[in-house]
mmCIF file of C-alpha atoms in Angstrom:
data_model
loop_
_atom_site.group_PDB
_atom_site.id
_atom_site.type_symbol
_atom_site.label_atom_id
_atom_site.label_comp_id
_atom_site.label_asym_id
_atom_site.label_seq_id
_atom_site.Cartn_x
_atom_site.Cartn_y
_atom_site.Cartn_z
ATOM 1 C CA UNK C 1 -23.455 130.645 -8.719
ATOM 2 C CA UNK C 2 -22.601 128.382 -11.629
ATOM 3 C CA UNK C 3 -25.606 126.378 -12.899
ATOM 4 C CA UNK C 4 -23.728 124.356 -15.541
ATOM 5 C CA UNK C 5 -24.383 120.623 -15.610
ATOM 6 C CA UNK C 6 -21.399 118.460 -16.508
ATOM 7 C CA UNK C 7 -21.436 115.257 -18.530
ATOM 8 C CA UNK C 8 -19.421 112.126 -17.720
ATOM 9 C CA UNK C 9 -16.409 113.652 -19.491
ATOM 10 C CA UNK C 10 -16.416 116.756 -17.303
ATOM 11 C CA UNK C 11 -17.696 119.008 -20.090
ATOM 12 C CA UNK C 12 -20.584 121.424 -19.646
ATOM 13 C CA UNK C 13 -23.081 122.486 -22.295
ATOM 14 C CA UNK C 14 -21.393 125.896 -22.381
ATOM 15 C CA UNK C 15 -18.028 124.306 -23.145
ATOM 16 C CA UNK C 16 -16.421 124.783 -19.746
ATOM 17 C CA UNK C 17 -14.694 121.903 -18.050
ATOM 18 C CA UNK C 18 -14.974 120.645 -14.484
ATOM 19 C CA UNK C 19 -11.709 118.730 -14.769
ATOM 20 C CA UNK C 20 -8.822 119.726 -12.598
ATOM 21 C CA UNK C 21 -5.701 120.356 -14.734
ATOM 22 C CA UNK C 22 -3.989 117.263 -13.281
ATOM 23 C CA UNK C 23 -7.053 115.168 -14.214
ATOM 24 C CA UNK C 24 -6.926 116.561 -17.737
ATOM 25 C CA UNK C 25 -3.266 115.516 -17.980
ATOM 26 C CA UNK C 26 -4.126 112.029 -16.716
ATOM 27 C CA UNK C 27 -6.949 111.780 -19.245
ATOM 28 C CA UNK C 28 -4.635 112.873 -22.061
ATOM 29 C CA UNK C 29 -2.078 110.265 -20.974
ATOM 30 C CA UNK C 30 -4.792 107.582 -20.928
ATOM 31 C CA UNK C 31 -5.911 108.582 -24.431
ATOM 32 C CA UNK C 32 -2.310 108.416 -25.672
ATOM 33 C CA UNK C 33 -1.860 104.976 -24.083
ATOM 34 C CA UNK C 34 -5.045 103.714 -25.747
ATOM 35 C CA UNK C 35 -3.916 105.113 -29.104
ATOM 36 C CA UNK C 36 -0.576 103.334 -28.681
ATOM 37 C CA UNK C 37 -2.337 100.055 -27.865
ATOM 38 C CA UNK C 38 -4.558 100.411 -30.937
ATOM 39 C CA UNK C 39 -1.475 101.038 -33.095
ATOM 40 C CA UNK C 40 0.230 97.931 -31.741
ATOM 41 C CA UNK C 41 -2.890 95.837 -32.299
ATOM 42 C CA UNK C 42 -3.206 97.169 -35.860
ATOM 43 C CA UNK C 43 0.431 96.367 -36.594
ATOM 44 C CA UNK C 44 -0.014 92.857 -35.223
ATOM 45 C CA UNK C 45 -3.047 92.352 -37.494
ATOM 46 C CA UNK C 46 -1.068 93.585 -40.498
ATOM 47 C CA UNK C 47 1.784 91.176 -39.745
ATOM 48 C CA UNK C 48 -0.707 88.338 -39.270
ATOM 49 C CA UNK C 49 -2.307 89.140 -42.651
ATOM 50 C CA UNK C 50 1.058 89.377 -44.393
ATOM 51 C CA UNK C 51 2.143 86.035 -42.956
ATOM 52 C CA UNK C 52 -1.120 84.371 -43.903
ATOM 53 C CA UNK C 53 -1.325 85.737 -47.447
ATOM 54 C CA UNK C 54 2.329 85.190 -48.280
ATOM 55 C CA UNK C 55 2.286 81.682 -46.815
ATOM 56 C CA UNK C 56 -0.761 80.799 -48.927
ATOM 57 C CA UNK C 57 0.889 82.163 -52.074
ATOM 58 C CA UNK C 58 4.387 80.819 -51.619
ATOM 59 C CA UNK C 59 4.500 77.644 -49.527
ATOM 60 C CA UNK C 60 3.425 74.427 -51.205
ATOM 61 C CA UNK C 61 5.439 71.763 -49.362
ATOM 62 C CA UNK C 62 4.629 70.246 -45.985
ATOM 63 C CA UNK C 63 5.963 72.105 -42.955
ATOM 64 C CA UNK C 64 8.487 69.338 -42.210
ATOM 65 C CA UNK C 65 10.564 70.089 -45.314
ATOM 66 C CA UNK C 66 12.936 73.078 -45.458
ATOM 67 C CA UNK C 67 12.064 76.091 -47.602
ATOM 68 C CA UNK C 68 13.472 76.032 -51.085
ATOM 69 C CA UNK C 69 15.093 79.021 -52.784
ATOM 70 C CA UNK C 70 11.983 79.661 -54.869
ATOM 71 C CA UNK C 71 9.794 79.736 -51.767
ATOM 72 C CA UNK C 72 12.195 82.067 -49.969
ATOM 73 C CA UNK C 73 12.281 84.447 -52.924
ATOM 74 C CA UNK C 74 8.493 84.348 -53.224
ATOM 75 C CA UNK C 75 8.098 85.143 -49.509
ATOM 76 C CA UNK C 76 10.593 88.015 -49.716
ATOM 77 C CA UNK C 77 8.871 89.538 -52.761
ATOM 78 C CA UNK C 78 5.418 89.055 -51.260
ATOM 79 C CA UNK C 79 6.417 90.777 -48.019
ATOM 80 C CA UNK C 80 8.101 93.594 -49.949
ATOM 81 C CA UNK C 81 4.907 94.162 -51.951
ATOM 82 C CA UNK C 82 2.832 94.334 -48.776
ATOM 83 C CA UNK C 83 5.277 96.780 -47.193
ATOM 84 C CA UNK C 84 5.288 98.969 -50.303
ATOM 85 C CA UNK C 85 1.495 98.982 -50.293
ATOM 86 C CA UNK C 86 1.401 99.931 -46.611
ATOM 87 C CA UNK C 87 3.797 102.809 -47.250
ATOM 88 C CA UNK C 88 1.515 104.191 -49.961
ATOM 89 C CA UNK C 89 -1.543 103.850 -47.719
ATOM 90 C CA UNK C 90 0.217 105.505 -44.767
ATOM 91 C CA UNK C 91 1.514 108.366 -46.917
ATOM 92 C CA UNK C 92 -1.984 108.951 -48.300
ATOM 93 C CA UNK C 93 -3.496 108.958 -44.812
ATOM 94 C CA UNK C 94 -0.867 111.407 -43.545
ATOM 95 C CA UNK C 95 -1.370 113.683 -46.559
ATOM 96 C CA UNK C 96 -5.140 113.744 -46.036
ATOM 97 C CA UNK C 97 -4.679 114.391 -42.325
ATOM 98 C CA UNK C 98 -2.401 117.358 -43.089
ATOM 99 C CA UNK C 99 -4.933 118.706 -45.598
ATOM 100 C CA UNK C 100 -7.727 118.393 -43.038
ATOM 101 C CA UNK C 101 -5.616 120.188 -40.429
ATOM 102 C CA UNK C 102 -4.855 123.017 -42.843
ATOM 103 C CA UNK C 103 -8.505 123.283 -43.806
ATOM 104 C CA UNK C 104 -9.513 123.382 -40.132
ATOM 105 C CA UNK C 105 -6.910 126.076 -39.426
ATOM 106 C CA UNK C 106 -8.095 128.100 -42.418
ATOM 107 C CA UNK C 107 -11.728 127.874 -41.347
ATOM 108 C CA UNK C 108 -10.798 128.726 -37.736
ATOM 109 C CA UNK C 109 -8.861 131.748 -38.999
ATOM 110 C CA UNK C 110 -11.828 132.930 -41.048
ATOM 111 C CA UNK C 111 -14.223 132.671 -38.112
ATOM 112 C CA UNK C 112 -12.126 134.955 -35.913
#
């Protein structure tokens, strides 16, 4: 008789799971959907910040007047700078993630 007690995530103290394989797949799909929603929300925040910062830096005339060439160029450069910065940040995050994965694999290999 199994005396394991399971938590709300279907995990026992001994590391066994009470989840049926189809439930585990559903849970994984839900996690992926949440991750996708978080990514979309993050991207929307980034776009909102870019718009706000670049507007503050580049637009000086009332909204009723058309954008001048100088304002257009300023907006384009400002957005390019933000995108370049985001690329650097994303590359750094990915590089660190890869390093952490390799370190975890190395430590898992040593413990075997």
